[in-house]
Coordinates of C-alpha atoms and ligand atoms in Angstrom, one line a residue:
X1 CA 28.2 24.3 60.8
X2 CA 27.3 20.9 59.0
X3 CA 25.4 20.0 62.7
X4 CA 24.0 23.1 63.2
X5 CA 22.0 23.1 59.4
X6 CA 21.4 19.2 59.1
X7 CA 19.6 19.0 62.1
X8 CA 19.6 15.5 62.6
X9 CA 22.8 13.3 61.3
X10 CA 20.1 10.3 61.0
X11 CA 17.5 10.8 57.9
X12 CA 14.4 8.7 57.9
X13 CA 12.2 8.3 55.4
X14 CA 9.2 10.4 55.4
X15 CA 5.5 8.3 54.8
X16 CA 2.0 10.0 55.9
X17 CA 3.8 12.8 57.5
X18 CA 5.8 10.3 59.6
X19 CA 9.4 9.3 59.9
X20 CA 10.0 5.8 59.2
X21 CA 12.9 4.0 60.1
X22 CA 14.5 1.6 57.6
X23 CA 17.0 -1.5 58.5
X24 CA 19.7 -0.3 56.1
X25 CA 21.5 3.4 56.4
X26 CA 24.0 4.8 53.6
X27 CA 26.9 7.5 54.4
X28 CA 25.9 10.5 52.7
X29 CA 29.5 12.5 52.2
X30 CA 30.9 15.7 50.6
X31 CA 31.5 15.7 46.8
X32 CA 33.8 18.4 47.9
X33 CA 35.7 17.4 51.4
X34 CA 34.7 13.4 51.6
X35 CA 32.7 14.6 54.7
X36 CA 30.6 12.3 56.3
X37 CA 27.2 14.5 56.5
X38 CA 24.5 12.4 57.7
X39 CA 23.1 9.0 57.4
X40 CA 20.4 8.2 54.8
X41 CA 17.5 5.6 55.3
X42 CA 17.7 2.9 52.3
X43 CA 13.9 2.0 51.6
X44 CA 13.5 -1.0 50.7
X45 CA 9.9 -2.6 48.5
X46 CA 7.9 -3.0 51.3
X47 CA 8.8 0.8 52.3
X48 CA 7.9 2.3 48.7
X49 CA 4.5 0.1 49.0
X50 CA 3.7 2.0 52.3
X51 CA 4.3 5.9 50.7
X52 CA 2.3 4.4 47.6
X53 CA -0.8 3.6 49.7
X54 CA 0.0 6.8 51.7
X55 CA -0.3 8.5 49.1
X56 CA -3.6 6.6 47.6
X57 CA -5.5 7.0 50.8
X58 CA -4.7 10.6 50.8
X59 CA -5.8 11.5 47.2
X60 CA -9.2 10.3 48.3
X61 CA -9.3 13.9 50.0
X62 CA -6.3 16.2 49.0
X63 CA -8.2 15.4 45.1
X64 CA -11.3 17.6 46.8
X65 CA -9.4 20.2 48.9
X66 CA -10.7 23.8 47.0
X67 CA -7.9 25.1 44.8
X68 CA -7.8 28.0 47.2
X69 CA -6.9 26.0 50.2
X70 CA -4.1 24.3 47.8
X71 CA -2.7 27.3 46.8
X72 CA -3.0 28.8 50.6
X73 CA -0.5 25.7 51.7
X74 CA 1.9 26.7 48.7
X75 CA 1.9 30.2 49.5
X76 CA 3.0 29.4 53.5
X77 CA 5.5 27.1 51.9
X78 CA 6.8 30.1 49.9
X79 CA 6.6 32.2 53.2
X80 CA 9.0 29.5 54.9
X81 CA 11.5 28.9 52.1
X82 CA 12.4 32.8 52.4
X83 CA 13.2 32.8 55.7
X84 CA 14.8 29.6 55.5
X85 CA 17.0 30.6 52.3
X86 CA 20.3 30.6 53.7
X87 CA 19.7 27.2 55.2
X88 CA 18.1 25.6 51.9
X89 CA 21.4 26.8 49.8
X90 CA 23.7 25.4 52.3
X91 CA 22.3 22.1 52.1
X92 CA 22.3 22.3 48.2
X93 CA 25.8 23.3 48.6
X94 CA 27.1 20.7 50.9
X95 CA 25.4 17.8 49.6
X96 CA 25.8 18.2 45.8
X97 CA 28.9 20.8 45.9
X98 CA 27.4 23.1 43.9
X99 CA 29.1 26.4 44.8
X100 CA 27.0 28.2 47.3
X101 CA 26.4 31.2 44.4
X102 CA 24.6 29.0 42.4
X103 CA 23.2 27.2 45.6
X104 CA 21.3 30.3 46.5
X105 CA 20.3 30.9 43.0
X106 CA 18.7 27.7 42.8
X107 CA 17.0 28.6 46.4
X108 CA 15.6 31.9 44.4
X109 CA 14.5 29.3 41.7
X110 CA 12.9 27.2 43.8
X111 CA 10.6 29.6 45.7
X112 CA 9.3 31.5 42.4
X113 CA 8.5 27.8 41.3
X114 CA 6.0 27.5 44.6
X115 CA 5.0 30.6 43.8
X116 CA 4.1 29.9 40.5
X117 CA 2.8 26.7 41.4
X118 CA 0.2 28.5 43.9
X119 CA -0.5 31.1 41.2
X120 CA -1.6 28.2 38.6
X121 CA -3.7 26.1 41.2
X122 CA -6.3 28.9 41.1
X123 CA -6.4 28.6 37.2
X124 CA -7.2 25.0 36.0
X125 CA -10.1 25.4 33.8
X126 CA -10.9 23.7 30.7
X127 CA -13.1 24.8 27.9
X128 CA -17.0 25.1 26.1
X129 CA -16.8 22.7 22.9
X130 CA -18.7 23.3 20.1
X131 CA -20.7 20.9 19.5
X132 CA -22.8 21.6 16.7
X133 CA -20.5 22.1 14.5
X134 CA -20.6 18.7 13.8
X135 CA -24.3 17.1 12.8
X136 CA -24.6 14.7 15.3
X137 CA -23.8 17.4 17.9
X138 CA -26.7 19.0 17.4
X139 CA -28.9 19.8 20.7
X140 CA -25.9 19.0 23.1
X141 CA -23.5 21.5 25.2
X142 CA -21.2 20.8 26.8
X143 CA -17.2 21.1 28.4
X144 CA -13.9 19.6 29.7
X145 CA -12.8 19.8 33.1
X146 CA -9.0 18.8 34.1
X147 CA -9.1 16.0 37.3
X148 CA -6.0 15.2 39.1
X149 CA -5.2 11.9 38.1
X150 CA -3.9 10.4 41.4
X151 CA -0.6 9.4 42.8
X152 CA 2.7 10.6 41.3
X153 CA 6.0 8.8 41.3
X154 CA 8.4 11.7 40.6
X155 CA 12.1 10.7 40.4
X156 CA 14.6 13.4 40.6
X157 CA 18.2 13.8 39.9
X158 CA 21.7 15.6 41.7
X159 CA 22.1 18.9 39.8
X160 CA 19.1 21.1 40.6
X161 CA 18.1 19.2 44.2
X162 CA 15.7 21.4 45.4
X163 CA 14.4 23.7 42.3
X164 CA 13.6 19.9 40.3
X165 CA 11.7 18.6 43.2
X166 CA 9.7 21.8 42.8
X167 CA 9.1 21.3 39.2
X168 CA 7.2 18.4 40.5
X169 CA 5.9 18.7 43.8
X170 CA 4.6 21.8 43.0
X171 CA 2.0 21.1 40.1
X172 CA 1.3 17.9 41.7
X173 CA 0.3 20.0 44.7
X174 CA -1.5 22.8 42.5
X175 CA -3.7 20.0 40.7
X176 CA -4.7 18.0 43.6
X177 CA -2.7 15.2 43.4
X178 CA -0.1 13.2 45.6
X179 CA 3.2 12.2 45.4
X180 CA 6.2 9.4 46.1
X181 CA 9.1 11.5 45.8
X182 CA 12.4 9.3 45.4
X183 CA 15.2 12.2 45.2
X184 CA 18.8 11.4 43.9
X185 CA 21.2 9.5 46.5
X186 CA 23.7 12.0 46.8
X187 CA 21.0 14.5 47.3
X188 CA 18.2 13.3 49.5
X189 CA 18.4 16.5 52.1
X190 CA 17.2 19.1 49.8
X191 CA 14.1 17.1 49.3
X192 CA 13.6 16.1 53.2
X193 CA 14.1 19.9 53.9
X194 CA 11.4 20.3 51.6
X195 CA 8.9 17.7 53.2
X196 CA 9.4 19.5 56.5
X197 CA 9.0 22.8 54.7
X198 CA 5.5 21.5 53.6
X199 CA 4.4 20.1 56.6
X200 CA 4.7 23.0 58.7
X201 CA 3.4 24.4 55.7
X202 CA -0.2 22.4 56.6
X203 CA 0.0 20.3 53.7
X204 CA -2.2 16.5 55.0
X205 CA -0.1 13.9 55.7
X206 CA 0.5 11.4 53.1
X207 CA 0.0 14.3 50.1
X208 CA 4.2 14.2 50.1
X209 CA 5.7 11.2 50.8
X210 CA 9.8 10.8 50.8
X211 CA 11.4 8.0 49.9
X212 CA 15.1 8.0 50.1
X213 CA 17.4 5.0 48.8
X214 CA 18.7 3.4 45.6
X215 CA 17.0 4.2 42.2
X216 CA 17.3 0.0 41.8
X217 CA 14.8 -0.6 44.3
X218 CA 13.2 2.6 45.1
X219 CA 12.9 3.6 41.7
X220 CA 11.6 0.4 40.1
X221 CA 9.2 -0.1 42.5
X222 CA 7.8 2.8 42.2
X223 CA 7.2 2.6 38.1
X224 CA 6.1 -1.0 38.7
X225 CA 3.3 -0.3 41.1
X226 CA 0.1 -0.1 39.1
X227 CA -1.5 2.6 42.0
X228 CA 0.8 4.8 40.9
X229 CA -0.8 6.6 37.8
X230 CA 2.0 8.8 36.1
X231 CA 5.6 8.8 36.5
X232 CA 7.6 12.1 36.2
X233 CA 11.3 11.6 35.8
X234 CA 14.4 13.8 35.5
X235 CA 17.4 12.3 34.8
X236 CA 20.0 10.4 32.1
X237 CA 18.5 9.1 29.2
X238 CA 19.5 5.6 30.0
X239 CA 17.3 5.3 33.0
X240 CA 14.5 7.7 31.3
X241 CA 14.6 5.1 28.2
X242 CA 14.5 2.8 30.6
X243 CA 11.4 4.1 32.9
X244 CA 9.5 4.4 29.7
X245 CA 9.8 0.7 28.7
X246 CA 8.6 -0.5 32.1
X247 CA 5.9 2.3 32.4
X248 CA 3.4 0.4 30.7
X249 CA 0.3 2.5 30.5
X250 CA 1.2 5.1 33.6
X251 CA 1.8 8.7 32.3
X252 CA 5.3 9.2 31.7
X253 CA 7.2 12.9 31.9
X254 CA 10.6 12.2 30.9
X255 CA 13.1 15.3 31.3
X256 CA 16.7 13.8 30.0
X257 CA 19.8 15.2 28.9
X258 CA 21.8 17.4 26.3
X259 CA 24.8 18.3 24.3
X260 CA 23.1 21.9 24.0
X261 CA 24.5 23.9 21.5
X262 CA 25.2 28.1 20.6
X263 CA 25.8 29.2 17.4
X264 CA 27.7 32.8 16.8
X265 CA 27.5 34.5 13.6
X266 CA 29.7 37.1 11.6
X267 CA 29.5 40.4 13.2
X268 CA 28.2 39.7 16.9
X269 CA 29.6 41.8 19.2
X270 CA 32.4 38.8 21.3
X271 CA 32.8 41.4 24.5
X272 CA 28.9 41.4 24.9
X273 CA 28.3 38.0 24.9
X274 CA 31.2 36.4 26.9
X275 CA 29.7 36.5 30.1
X276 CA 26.5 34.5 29.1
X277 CA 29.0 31.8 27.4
X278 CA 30.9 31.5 30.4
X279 CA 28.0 31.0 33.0
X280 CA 26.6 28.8 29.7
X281 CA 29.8 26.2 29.9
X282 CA 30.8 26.2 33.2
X283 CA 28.3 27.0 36.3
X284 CA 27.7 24.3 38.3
X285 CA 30.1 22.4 36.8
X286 CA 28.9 22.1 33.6
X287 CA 26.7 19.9 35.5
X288 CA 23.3 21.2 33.9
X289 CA 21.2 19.5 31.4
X290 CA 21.0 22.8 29.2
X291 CA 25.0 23.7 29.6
X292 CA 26.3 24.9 26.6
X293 CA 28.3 22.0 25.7
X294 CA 29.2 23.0 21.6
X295 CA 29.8 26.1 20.3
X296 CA 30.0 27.0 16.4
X297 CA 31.5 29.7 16.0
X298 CA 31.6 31.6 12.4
X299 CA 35.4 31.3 10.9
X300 CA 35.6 35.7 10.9
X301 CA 34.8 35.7 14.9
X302 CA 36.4 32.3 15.9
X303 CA 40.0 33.5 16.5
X304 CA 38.7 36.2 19.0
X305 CA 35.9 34.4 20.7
X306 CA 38.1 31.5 21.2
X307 CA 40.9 33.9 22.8
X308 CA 38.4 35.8 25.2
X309 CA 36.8 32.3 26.6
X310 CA 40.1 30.8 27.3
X311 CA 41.5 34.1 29.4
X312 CA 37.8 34.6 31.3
X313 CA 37.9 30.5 31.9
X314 CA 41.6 31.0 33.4
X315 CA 40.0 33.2 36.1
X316 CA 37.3 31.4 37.3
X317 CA 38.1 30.4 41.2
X318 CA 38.0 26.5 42.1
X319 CA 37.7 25.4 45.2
X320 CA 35.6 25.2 48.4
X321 CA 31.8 24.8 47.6
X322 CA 30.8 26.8 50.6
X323 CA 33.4 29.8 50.0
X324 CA 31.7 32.4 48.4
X325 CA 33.8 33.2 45.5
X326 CA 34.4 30.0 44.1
X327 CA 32.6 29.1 40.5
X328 CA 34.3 25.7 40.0
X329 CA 34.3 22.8 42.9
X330 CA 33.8 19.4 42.6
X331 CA 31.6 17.5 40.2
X332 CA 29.3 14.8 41.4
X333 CA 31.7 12.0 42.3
X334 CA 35.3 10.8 41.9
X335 CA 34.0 8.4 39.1
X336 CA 32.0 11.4 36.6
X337 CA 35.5 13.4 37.2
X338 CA 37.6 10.6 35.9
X339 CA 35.2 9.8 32.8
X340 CA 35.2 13.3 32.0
X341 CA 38.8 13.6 32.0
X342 CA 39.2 10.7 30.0
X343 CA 37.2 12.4 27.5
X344 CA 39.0 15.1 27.3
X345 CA 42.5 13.3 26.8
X346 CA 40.8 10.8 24.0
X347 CA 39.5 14.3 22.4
X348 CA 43.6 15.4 23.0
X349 CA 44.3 12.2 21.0
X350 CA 42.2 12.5 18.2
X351 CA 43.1 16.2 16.9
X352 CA 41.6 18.7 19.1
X353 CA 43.6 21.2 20.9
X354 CA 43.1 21.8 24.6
X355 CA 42.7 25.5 24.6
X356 CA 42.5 26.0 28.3
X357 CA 42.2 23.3 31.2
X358 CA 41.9 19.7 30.9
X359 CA 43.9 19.4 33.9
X360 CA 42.5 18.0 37.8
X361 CA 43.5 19.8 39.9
X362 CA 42.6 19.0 44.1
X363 CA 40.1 16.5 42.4
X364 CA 38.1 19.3 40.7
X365 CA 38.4 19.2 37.3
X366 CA 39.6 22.7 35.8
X367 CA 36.8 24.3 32.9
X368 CA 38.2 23.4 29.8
X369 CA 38.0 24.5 26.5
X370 CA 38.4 22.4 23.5
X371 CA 38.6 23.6 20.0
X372 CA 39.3 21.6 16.5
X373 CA 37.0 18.9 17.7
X374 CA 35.4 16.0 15.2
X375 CA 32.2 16.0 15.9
X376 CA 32.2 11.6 16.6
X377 CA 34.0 12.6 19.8
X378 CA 32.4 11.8 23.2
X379 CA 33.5 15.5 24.2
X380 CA 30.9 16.6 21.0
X381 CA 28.4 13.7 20.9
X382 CA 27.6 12.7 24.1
X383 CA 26.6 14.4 26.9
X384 CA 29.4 15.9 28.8
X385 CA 28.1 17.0 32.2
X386 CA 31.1 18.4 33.5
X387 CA 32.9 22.1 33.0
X388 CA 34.1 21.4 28.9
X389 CA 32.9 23.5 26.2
X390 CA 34.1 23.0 22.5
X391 CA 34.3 25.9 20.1
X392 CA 34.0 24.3 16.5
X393 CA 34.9 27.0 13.7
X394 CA 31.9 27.4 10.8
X395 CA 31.9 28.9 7.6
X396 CA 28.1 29.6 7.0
X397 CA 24.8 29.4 9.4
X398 CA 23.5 26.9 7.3
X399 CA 26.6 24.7 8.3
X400 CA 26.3 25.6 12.0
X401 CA 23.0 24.1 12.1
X402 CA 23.8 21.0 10.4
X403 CA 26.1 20.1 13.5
X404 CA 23.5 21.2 15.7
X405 CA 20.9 19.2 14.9
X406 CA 23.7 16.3 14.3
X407 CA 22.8 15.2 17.7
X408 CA 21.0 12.2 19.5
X409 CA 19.6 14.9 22.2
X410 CA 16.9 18.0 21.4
X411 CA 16.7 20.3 24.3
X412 CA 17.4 23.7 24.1
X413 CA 19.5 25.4 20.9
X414 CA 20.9 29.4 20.8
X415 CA 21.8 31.7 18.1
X416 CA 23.7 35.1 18.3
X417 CA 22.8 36.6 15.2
X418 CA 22.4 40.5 14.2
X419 CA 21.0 38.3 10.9
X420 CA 17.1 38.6 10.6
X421 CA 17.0 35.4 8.0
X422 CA 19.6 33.6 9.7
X423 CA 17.5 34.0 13.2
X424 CA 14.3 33.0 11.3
X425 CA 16.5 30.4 9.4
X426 CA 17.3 29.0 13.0
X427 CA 13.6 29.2 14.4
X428 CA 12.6 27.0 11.7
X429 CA 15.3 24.4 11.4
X430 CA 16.8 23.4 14.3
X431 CA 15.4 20.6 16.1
X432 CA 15.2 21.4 19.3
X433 CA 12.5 22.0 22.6
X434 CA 13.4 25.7 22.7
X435 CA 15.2 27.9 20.1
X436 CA 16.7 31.0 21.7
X437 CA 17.7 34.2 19.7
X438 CA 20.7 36.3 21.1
X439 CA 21.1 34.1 24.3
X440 CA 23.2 30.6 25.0
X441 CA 20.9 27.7 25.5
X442 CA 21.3 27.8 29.1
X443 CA 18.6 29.8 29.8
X444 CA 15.2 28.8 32.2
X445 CA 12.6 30.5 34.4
X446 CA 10.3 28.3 36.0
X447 CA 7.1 29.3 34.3
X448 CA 8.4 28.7 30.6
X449 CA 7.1 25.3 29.0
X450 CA 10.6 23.2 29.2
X451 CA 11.6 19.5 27.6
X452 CA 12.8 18.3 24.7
X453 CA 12.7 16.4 21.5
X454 CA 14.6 13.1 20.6
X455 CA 16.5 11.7 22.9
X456 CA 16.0 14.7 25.4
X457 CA 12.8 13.3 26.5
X458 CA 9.2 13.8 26.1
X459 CA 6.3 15.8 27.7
X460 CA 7.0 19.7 29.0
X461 CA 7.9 21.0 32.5
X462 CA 7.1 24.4 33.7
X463 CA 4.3 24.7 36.3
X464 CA 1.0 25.1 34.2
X465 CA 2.4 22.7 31.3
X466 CA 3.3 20.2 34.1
X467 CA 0.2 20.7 35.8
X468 CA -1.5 19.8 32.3
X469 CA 0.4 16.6 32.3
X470 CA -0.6 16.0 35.4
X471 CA -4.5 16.1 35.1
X472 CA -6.5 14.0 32.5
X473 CA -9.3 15.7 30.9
X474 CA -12.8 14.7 30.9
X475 CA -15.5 15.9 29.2
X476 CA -18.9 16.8 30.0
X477 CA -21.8 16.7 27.2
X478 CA -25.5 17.9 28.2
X479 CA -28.0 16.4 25.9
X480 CA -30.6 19.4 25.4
X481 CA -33.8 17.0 25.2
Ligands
NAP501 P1 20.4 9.6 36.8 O1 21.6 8.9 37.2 O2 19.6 9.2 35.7 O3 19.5 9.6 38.2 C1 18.3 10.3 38.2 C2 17.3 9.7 39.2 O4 17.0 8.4 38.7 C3 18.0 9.5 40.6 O5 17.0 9.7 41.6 C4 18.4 8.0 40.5 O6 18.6 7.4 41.7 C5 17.2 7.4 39.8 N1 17.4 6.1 39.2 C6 18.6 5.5 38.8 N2 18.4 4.3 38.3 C7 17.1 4.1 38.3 C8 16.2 3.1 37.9 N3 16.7 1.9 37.3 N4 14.9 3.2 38.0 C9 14.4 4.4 38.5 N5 15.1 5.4 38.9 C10 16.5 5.3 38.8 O7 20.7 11.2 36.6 P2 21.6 12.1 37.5 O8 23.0 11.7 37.3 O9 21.1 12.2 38.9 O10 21.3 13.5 36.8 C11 22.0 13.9 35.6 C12 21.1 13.8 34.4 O11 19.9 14.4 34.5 C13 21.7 14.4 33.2 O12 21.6 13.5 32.1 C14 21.0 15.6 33.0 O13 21.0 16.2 31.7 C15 19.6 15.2 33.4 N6 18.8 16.4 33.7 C16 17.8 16.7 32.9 C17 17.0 17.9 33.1 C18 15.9 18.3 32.2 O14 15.0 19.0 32.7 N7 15.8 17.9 31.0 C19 17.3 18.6 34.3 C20 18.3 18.2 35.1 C21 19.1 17.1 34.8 P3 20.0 7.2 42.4 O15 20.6 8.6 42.6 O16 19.7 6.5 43.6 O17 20.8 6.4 41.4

């Protein structure tokens, strides 16, 4: 099967719609099995300099290609994707171990996002100022228009392979510009499917350029080179903070991480909202920058929410990424299941009470929940990114939201609530990208503006808001002589 969907076990680098050899190739294996699936090319400066003038030479005519014609390749790329579905989950599935339910989810994901994407390229418009509102505007007309603003460095991380490369090839597509896409190392097939997906999809050569190696070399280069104009990243906070320091005066998009948060409120119905808590802590891993990580629970519901997680967690199937029942596999790496174990057992040390899990089991860590947590904890304050959830009693909203917001990160915040002012209470305090009322934080479409606040980053994903980061605007003013 692996043969038969990776077509070729050797992955070159893809610059102005060519493959490219490189001197260096890296094993890519299983998360899952240890597999050996194919060999990746490992770019090297000299290789990301050749996407990056790709991509410059071809911006002097993809920037003047009708929005029609842009939106004509997107829609043939949508056209492919669907008959190619089963393929495109696989991948996701075998490279990143994300279990093939989710895998084909994402592949769903992924093709509304193109289809958003050709949607919005017919719609960039800006808009009529008025100018003589102000004295000295008096006599002039006049109005912005949006540009592309050239070539796009767009960095991508593991957990959503082929939907996050969307978020940004996409709009980059839609406005007119091109891009150097460096995709994750343990996930560089979803984003060479892609390429290939686009070129039979008519899009000019160097418009998408991939370039597959470390985020070291390929990476840096990339937010060094001064011909590339805007950098849009997803990924750890480390490496965004770091991106942003080097950046200088390019654009920067920075989508980070979470320790995203529910809160559940006297009186809220436990049997109706299990199933959305579940999927919240625990698909893909945990391995999802909005997973619901922290849950405060109000101390009249806590002894019954807290007893219905733990027996729907104990029947969640672990195992084989590609069988198609199982919810729990592998995380990432050996190394991420070992630190997130460890976190558990120094939570186990420090007074909190393993509820359910906490064991590996096959080398898949089991989804555990953690209760009586303090909130100094690396389970609580950092970013977990692996199948944990902590259910934290409360004794008043007002409390709840106190712990929410006591938090580096800002993405995405829930509140179950049949409370009108404690809803409203919520809207207005917590300090988040996204506040959402009745659902867990884990919740996106791909047309929804998306990012956070503090640590969680800066700028907004979501095709048109991308697309807006992804033009400048310049104005026009006629002088009425
Ligand atoms: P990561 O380690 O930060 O890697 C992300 C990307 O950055 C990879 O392509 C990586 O390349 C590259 N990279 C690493 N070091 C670099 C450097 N010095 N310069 C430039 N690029 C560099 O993140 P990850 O483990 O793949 O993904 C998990 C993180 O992403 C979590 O924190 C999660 O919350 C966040 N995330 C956020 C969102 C959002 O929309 N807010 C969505 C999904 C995920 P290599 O793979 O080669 O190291």
């Amino acid at each position: 099967m692996t043969h038969n969907v990776i077509d070729s076990m050797k992955k070159h680098l893809l610059i102005n719609g060519t493959k490219v050899e490189t001197n260096v190739y890296s094993e890519l294996c299983s998360p899952y099995s240890g597999e050996k699936i194919a060999e990746i090319a490992m770019a090297d400066e000299k290789d990301v300099e050749a996407a990056i003038v790709a991509a410059q030479q071809a911006f002097q005519t993809f920037s003047k290609l009708p929005a029609f014609e842009r939106a004509q390749v997107l829609e043939r790329a949508v056209e492919l994707l669907k008959e190619r579905a089963d393929k495109a989950a696989y991948i996701i599935a075998l490279e990143s171990a994300k279990p093939i339910m989710f895998a084909k989810t994402e592949v769903s994901r992924t093709i509304e996002t193109y289809k958003f994407a050709a949607e919005e390229a017919k719609r960039i418009h800006g808009e009529t100022i008025p100018f003589d509102a102000s004295p000295g505007g008096v006599g002039r007309v006049g109005y912005t228009v949006r540009k592309p603003i050239g070539v796009i460095g767009a960095i991508t991380p593991f957990n959503f392979p082929m939907n996050l490369v969307a978020h940004k090839v996409g709009p980059a597509i839609a406005s007119g510009n091109t891009i150097v896409l460096k995709p994750a190392s343990q996930t560089p097939l979803s984003a060479l499917f892609i390429a290939e997906v686009f070129q039979e999809a008519g899009l000019p050569n160097g418009v998408l350029n991939v370039v597959t190696g470390s985020g070291s070399v390929v990476g840096e280069t990339i937010i060094r080179d001064d011909r590339v104009q805007m950098v849009t990243f997803t990924g750890s906070p480390s490496v965004g903070i770091g991106i942003r320091n080097k950046a200088g005066l390019k654009k920067t998009t920075l989508e980070l991480g979470s320790n995203a948060a529910v809160i559940i409120d006297n009186g809220v119905d436990i049997g109706a909202i299990l199933d959305r808590c579940i999927t919240g802590a625990f698909s893909n891993q945990g391995q999802v920058c909005i997973s619901l990580q922290r849950i405060y629970a109000h101390e009249k519901i806590y002894d019954e929410l807290v007893g219905k997680m733990a027996n729907a967690a104990k029947l969640l199937k672990i195992g084989n990424p590609l069988a198609p029942d199982t919810y729990i596999s592998a995380l990432i790496s050996k190394k991420e299941t070992d630190r997130a174990k460890s976190w558990i057992d120094e939570a186990a040390q420090n007074g909190a009470i393993v509820s359910v899990g906490g064991n590996i089991v096959q080398d898949i860590l089991e989804p555990t929940i953690l209760t009586n947590v303090d909130p100094r904890l690396n389970v609580s304050c950092q970013e977990v990114f692996a199948p944990i959830v902590i259910i934290n009693k409360v004794a008043s909203i007002e409390e709840a939201i106190g712990y929410v917001n006591d938090s580096r990160y800002g993405l995405q915040a829930g509140i179950y609530t049949n409370n009108i002012h404690h809803a409203l209470l919520a809207t207005d305090q917590l300090e988040v990208g996204a506040v959402l009322i009745n659902d867990i934080p884990t919740f996106r479409v791909d047309q929804m503006p998306y990012g956070g606040v503090k640590e969680s980053g800066t700028g907004r994903e979501g095709i048109k808001y991308a697309m807006e980061e992804m033009t400048e605007l310049k104005l026009i003013v006629w002088n009425q002589l």
